[in-house]
CSV table of C-alpha atoms and ligand atoms in Angstrom, one decimal:
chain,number,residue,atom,x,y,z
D,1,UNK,CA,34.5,-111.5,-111.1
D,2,UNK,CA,37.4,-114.1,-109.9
D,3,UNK,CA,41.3,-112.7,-109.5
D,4,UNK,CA,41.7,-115.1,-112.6
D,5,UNK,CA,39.3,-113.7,-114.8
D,6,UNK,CA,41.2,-109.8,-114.8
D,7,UNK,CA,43.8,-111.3,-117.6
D,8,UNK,CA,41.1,-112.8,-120.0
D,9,UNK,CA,40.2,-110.8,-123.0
D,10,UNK,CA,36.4,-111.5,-122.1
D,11,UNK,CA,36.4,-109.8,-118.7
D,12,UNK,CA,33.6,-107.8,-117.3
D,13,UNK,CA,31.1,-109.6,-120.3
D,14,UNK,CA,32.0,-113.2,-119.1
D,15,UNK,CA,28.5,-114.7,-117.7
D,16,UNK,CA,30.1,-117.8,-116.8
D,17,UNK,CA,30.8,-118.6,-112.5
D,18,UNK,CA,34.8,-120.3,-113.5
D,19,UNK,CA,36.1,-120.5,-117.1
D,20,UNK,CA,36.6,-124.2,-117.1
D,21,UNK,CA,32.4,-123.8,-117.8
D,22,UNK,CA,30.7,-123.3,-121.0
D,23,UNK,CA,30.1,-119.4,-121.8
D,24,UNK,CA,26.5,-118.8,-121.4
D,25,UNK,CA,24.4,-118.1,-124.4
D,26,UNK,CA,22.9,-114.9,-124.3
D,27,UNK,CA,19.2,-113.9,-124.7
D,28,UNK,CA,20.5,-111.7,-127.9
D,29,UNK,CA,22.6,-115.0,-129.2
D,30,UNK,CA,19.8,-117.0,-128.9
D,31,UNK,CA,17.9,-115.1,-131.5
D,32,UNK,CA,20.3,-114.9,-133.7
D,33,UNK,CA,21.8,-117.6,-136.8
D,34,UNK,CA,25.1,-116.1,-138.1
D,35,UNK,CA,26.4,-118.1,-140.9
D,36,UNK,CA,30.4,-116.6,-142.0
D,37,UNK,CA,32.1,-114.0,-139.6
D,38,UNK,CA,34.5,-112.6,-141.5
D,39,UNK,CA,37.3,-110.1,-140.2
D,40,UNK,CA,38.5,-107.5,-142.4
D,41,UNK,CA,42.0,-106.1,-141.3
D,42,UNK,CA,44.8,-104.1,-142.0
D,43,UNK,CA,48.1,-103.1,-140.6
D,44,UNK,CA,47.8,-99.9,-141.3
D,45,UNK,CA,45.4,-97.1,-140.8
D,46,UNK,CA,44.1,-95.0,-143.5
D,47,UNK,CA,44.7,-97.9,-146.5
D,48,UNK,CA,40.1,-98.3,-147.1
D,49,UNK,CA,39.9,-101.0,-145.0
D,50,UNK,CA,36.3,-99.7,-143.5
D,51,UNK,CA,35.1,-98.6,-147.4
D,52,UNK,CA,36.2,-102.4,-148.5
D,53,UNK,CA,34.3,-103.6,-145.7
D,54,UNK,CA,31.2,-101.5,-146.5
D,55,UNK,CA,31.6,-102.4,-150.5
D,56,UNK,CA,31.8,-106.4,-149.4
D,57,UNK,CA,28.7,-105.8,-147.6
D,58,UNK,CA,27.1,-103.9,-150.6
D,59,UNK,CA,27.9,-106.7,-152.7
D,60,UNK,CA,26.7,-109.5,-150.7
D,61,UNK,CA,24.0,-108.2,-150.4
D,62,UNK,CA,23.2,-107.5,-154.0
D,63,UNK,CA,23.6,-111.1,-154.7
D,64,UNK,CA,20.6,-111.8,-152.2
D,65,UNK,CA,22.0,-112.2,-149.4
D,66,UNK,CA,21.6,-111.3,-145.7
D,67,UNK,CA,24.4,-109.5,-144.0
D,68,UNK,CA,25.3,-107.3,-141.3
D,69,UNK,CA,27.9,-105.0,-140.8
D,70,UNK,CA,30.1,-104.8,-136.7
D,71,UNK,CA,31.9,-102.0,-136.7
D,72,UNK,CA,35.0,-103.5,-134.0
D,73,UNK,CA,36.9,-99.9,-135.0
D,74,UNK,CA,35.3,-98.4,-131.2
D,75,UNK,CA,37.7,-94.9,-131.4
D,76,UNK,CA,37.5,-94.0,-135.3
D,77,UNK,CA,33.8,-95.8,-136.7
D,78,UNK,CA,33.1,-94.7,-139.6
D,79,UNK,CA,30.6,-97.5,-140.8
D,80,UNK,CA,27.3,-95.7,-139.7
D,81,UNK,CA,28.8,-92.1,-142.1
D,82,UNK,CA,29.5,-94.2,-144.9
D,83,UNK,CA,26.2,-96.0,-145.0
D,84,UNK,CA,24.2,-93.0,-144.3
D,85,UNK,CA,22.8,-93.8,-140.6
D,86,UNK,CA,22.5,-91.5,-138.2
D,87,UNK,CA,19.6,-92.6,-136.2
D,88,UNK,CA,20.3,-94.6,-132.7
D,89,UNK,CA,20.3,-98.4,-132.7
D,90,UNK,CA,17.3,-99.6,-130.7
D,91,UNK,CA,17.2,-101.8,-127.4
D,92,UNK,CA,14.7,-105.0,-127.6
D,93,UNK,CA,13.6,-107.5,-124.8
D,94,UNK,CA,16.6,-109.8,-125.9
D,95,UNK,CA,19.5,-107.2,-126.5
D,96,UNK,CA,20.5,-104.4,-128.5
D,97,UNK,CA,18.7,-103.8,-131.7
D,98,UNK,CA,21.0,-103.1,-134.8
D,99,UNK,CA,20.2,-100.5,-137.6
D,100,UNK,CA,19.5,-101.0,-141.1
D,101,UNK,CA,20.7,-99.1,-144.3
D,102,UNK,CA,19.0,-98.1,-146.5
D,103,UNK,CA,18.9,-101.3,-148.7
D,104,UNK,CA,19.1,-103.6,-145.4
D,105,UNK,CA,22.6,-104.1,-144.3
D,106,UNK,CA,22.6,-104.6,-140.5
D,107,UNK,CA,24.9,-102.5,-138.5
D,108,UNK,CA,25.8,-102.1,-135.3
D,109,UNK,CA,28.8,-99.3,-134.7
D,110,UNK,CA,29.1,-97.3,-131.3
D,111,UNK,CA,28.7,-94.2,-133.4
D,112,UNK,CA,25.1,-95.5,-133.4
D,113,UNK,CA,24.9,-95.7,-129.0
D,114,UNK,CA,26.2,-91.9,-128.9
D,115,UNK,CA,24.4,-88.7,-128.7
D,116,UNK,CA,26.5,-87.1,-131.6
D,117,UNK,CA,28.8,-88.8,-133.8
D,118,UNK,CA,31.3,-86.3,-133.7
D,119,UNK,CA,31.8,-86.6,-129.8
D,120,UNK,CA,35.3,-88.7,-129.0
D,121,UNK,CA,35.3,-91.8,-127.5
D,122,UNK,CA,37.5,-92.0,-125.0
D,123,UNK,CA,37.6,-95.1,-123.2
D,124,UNK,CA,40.3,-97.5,-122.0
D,125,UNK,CA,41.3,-100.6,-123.6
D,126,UNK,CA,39.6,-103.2,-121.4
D,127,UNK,CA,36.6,-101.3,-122.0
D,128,UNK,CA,36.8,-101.1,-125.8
D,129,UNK,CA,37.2,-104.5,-125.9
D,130,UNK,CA,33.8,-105.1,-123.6
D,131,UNK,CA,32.1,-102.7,-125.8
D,132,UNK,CA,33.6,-105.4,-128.9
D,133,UNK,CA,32.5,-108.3,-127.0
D,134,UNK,CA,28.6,-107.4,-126.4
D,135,UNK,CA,28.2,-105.8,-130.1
D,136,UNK,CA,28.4,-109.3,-130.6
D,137,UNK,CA,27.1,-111.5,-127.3
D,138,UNK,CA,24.3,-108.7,-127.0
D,139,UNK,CA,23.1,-107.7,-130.4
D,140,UNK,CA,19.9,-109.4,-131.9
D,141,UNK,CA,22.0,-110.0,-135.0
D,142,UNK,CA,18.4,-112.4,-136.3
D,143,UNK,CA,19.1,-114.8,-139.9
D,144,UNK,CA,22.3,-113.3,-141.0
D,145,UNK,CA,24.4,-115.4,-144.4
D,146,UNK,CA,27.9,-112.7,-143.0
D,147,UNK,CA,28.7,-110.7,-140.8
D,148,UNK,CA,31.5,-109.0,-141.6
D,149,UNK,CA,33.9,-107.0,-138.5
D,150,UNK,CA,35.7,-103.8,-139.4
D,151,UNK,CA,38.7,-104.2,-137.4
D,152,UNK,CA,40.8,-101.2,-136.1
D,153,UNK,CA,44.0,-101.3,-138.1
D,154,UNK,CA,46.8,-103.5,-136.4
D,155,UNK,CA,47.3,-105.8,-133.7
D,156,UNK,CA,46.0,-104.5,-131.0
D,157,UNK,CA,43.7,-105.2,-128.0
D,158,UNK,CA,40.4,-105.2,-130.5
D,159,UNK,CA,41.7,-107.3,-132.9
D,160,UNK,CA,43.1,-110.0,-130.2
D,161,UNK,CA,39.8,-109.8,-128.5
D,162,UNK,CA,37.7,-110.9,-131.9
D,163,UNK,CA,40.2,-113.6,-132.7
D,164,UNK,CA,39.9,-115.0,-128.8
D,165,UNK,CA,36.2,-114.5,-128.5
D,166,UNK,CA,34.0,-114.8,-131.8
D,167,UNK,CA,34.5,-117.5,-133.8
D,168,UNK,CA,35.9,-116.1,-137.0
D,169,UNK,CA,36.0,-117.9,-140.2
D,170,UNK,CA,38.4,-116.0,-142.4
D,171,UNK,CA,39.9,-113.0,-143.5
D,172,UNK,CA,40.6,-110.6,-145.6
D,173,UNK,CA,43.6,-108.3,-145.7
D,174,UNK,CA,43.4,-104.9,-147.3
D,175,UNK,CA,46.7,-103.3,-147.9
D,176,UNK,CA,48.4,-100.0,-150.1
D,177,UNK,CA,51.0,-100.0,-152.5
D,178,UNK,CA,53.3,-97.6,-149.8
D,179,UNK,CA,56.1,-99.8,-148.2
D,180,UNK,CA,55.0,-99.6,-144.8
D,181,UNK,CA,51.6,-100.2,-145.2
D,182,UNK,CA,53.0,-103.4,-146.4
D,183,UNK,CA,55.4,-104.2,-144.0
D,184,UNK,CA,52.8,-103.5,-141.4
D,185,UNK,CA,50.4,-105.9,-143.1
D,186,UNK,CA,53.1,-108.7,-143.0
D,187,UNK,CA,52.4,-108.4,-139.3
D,188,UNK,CA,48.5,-108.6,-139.2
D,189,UNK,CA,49.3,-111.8,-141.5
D,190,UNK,CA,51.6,-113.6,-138.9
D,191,UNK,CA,49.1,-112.5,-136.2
D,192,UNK,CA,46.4,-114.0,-137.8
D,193,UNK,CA,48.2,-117.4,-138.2
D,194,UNK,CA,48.4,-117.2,-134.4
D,195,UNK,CA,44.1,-117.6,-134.1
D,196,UNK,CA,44.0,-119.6,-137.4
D,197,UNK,CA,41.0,-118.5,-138.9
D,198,UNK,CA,41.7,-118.8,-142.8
D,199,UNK,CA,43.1,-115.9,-144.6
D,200,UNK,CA,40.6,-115.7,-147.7
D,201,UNK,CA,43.4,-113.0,-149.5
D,202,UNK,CA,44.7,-109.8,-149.9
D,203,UNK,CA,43.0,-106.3,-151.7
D,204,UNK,CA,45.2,-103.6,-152.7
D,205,UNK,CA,43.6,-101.0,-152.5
D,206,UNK,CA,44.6,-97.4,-154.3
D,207,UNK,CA,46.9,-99.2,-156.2
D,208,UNK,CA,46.6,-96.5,-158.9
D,209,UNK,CA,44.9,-93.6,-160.6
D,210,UNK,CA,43.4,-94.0,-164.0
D,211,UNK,CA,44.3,-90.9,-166.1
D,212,UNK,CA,40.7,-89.1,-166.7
D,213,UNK,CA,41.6,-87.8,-170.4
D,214,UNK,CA,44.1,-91.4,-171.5
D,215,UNK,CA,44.2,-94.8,-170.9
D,216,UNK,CA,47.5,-94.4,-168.8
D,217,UNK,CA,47.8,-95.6,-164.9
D,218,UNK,CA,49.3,-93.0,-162.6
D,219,UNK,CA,50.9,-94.9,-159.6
D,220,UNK,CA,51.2,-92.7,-157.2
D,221,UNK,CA,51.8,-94.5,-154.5
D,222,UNK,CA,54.5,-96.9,-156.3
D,223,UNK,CA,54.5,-99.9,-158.3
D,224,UNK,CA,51.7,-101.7,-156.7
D,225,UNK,CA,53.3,-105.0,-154.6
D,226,UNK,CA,50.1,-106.8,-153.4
D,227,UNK,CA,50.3,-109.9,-155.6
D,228,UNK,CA,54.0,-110.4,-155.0
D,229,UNK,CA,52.9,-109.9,-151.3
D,230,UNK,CA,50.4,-112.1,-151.1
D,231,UNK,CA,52.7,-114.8,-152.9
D,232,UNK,CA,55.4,-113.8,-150.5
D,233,UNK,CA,52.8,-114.6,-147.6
D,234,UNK,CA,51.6,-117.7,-149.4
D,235,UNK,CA,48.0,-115.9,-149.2
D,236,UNK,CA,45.6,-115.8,-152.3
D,237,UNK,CA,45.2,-112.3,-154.2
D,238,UNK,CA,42.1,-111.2,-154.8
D,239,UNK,CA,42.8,-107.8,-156.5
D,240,UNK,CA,43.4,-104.6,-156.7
D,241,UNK,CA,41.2,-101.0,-157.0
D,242,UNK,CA,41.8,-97.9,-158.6
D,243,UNK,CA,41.7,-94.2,-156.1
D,244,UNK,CA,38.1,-93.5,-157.3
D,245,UNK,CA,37.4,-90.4,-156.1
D,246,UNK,CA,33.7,-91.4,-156.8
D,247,UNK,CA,34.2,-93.8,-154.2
D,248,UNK,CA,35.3,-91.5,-151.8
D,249,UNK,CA,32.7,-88.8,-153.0
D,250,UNK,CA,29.8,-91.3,-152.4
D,251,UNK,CA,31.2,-92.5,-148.7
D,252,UNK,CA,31.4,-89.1,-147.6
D,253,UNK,CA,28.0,-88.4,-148.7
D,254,UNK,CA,26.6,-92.1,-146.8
D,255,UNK,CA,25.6,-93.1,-150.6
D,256,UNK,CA,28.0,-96.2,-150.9
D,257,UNK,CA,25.2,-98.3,-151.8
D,258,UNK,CA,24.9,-96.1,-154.9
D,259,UNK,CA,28.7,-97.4,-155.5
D,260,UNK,CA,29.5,-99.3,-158.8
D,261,UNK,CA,32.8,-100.9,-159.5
D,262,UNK,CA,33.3,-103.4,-161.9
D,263,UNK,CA,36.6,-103.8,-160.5
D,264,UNK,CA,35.5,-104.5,-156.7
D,265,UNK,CA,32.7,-107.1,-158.6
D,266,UNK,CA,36.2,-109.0,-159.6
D,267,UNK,CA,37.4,-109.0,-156.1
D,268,UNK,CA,34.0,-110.1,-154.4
D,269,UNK,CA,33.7,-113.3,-156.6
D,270,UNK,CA,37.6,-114.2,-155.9
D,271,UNK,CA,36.4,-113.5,-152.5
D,272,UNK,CA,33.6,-116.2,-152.8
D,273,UNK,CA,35.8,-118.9,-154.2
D,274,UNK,CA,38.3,-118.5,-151.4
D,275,UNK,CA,34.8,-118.6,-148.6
D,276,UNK,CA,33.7,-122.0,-151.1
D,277,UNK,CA,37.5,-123.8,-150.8
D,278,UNK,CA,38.0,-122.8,-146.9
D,279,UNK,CA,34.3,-124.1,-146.0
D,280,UNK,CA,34.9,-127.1,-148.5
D,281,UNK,CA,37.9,-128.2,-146.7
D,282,UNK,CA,36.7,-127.1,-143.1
D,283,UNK,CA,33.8,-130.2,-143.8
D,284,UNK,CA,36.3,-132.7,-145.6
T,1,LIG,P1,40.6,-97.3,-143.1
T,1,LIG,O1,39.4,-98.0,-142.7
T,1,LIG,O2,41.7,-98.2,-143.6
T,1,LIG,O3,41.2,-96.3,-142.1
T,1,LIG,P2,38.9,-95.8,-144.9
T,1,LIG,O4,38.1,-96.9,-145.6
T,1,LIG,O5,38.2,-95.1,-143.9
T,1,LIG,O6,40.3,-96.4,-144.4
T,1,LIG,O7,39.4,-94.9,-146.1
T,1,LIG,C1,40.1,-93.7,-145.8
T,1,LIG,C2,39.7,-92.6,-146.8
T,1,LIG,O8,40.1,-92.9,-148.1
T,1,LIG,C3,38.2,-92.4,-146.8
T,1,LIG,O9,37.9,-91.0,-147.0
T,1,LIG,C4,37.8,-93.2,-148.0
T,1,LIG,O10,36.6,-92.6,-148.6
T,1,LIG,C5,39.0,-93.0,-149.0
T,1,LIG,N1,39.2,-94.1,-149.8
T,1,LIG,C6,39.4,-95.4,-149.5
T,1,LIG,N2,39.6,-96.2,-150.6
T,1,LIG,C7,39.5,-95.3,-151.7
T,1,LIG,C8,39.6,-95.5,-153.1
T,1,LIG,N3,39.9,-96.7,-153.6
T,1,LIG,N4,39.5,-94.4,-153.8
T,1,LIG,C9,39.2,-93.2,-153.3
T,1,LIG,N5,39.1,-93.0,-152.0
T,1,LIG,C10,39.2,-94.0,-151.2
């Protein structure tokens, strides 16, 4: 590796002899077609940015098509838990093999390289950001219509590393009604503007509790802001879910493919409207 190469994001992966070259196309890359790569992000941790992730999938893929899940959170994954897989994801002649759940999402998580998923990982940025890099230069990611990254929260070295190296199309911000979860997501937004990929719009999510025995909301959290933030940041809304503790009841148990919302079928069709007008104007 040249002295040059030690500040760029794709260090240690780079196959490339001097960067004014084209990156060489991987065996793994080769064999695969990715249509959308869409980042979903948050400012802050904790806000259900990995179970919005894993619903979007869930709901792609009920409408038919093919998608794959990269789980780009290396220190806290929880993709592989909520989806149920434990096995380990296999190697092939061209790369690294993802795994399927059990209705055929295709993931790819470092929980699924390790012996045991509880064990830490403890690694070094520069490192992380390798391991991001080949989940997607050295996965046999095949026919895939999205594949969507679960990005650590913030603006970190994972997060800068996916907007510099894969070629994202949009995103979607996933936020909570608590002030600094919002203020923090004001941040990912400007960030983002920085790479330019489009910002499809902003979920808030746990934006209230439904009463079990009336028809009253209980916002425990606050007034719920994410519309008036999304205007504020000149970024679409796409909508907001209830705490469900279904939801969390069927992540915990790997079942969210069992996961029904009504409210989250809302979202996912705002959601395609934004992918429609982005890619319409990308080819005008
Ligand atoms: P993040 O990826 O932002 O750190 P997670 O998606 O891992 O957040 O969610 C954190 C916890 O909150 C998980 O236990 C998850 O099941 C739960 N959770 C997320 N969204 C909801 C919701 N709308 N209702 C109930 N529980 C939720």
């Amino acid at each position: 590796m040249s002295e040059s190469c030690n500040s760029c994001s794709a260090a240690g992966t780079c196959t490339t002899d001097s960067c004014s070259s084209e990156p060489k196309v991987t065996e793994a890359q080769k064999a695969s077609h990715v249509g959308k790569v869409i980042a979903v992000m948050s400012g802050k941790g904790g806000v259900g940015k990995s179970s919005v992730t894993s619903m979007l999938a869930v709901s792609l893929m009920r409408q038919g098509y093919k998608v794959g899940v990269l789980d780009a959170d290396i220190t806290g994954p929880s993709i592989p838990k909520i989806f149920g897989v434990t096995g380990r994801a296999g190697v092939g002649e061209a790369g690294i093999l993802p795994s399927k759940s059990r209705d055929g999402v295709k993931l790819m998580s470092l929980n699924l390289m390790i012996e045991t998923e509880d064990d830490p990982v403890i690694l070094r940025g520069p490192l992380i950001t390798q391991i991001v890099n080949q989940f997607w230069t050295e996965v046999i990611w095949g026919e895939l219509d999205y594949l969507l990254i679960d990005l650590p929260p913030g603006t970190g070295d994972v997060p800068i590393t996916v907007f510099q190296s894969l070629p994202i199309d949009g995103v979607v911000m996933v936020t909570s009604p608590q002030a600094l979860a919002n203020m923090v997501v004001r941040k990912a937004i400007k960030m983002v503007r920085k790479y330019e990929p489009h910002i499809y719009g902003l979920i808030e999510n746990m934006a209230y509790v439904q009463c079990p025995d009336c028809t009253k909301r209980i916002e425990i959290f606050g007034k719920p802001k994410g519309d008036e933030e999304a205007k504020r940041n000149s970024i679409p809304y796409l909508g907001e879910l209830a705490i469900d503790p279904l939801l969390a009841e069927l992540s915990d148990a790997g079942k969210i493919e069992d996961y029904q919302s009504p409210a989250f079928d809302q979202i996912a069709k705002r959601l395609a409207e934004q992918i429609k007008i982005n890619s319409d104007k990308d080819l005008a």
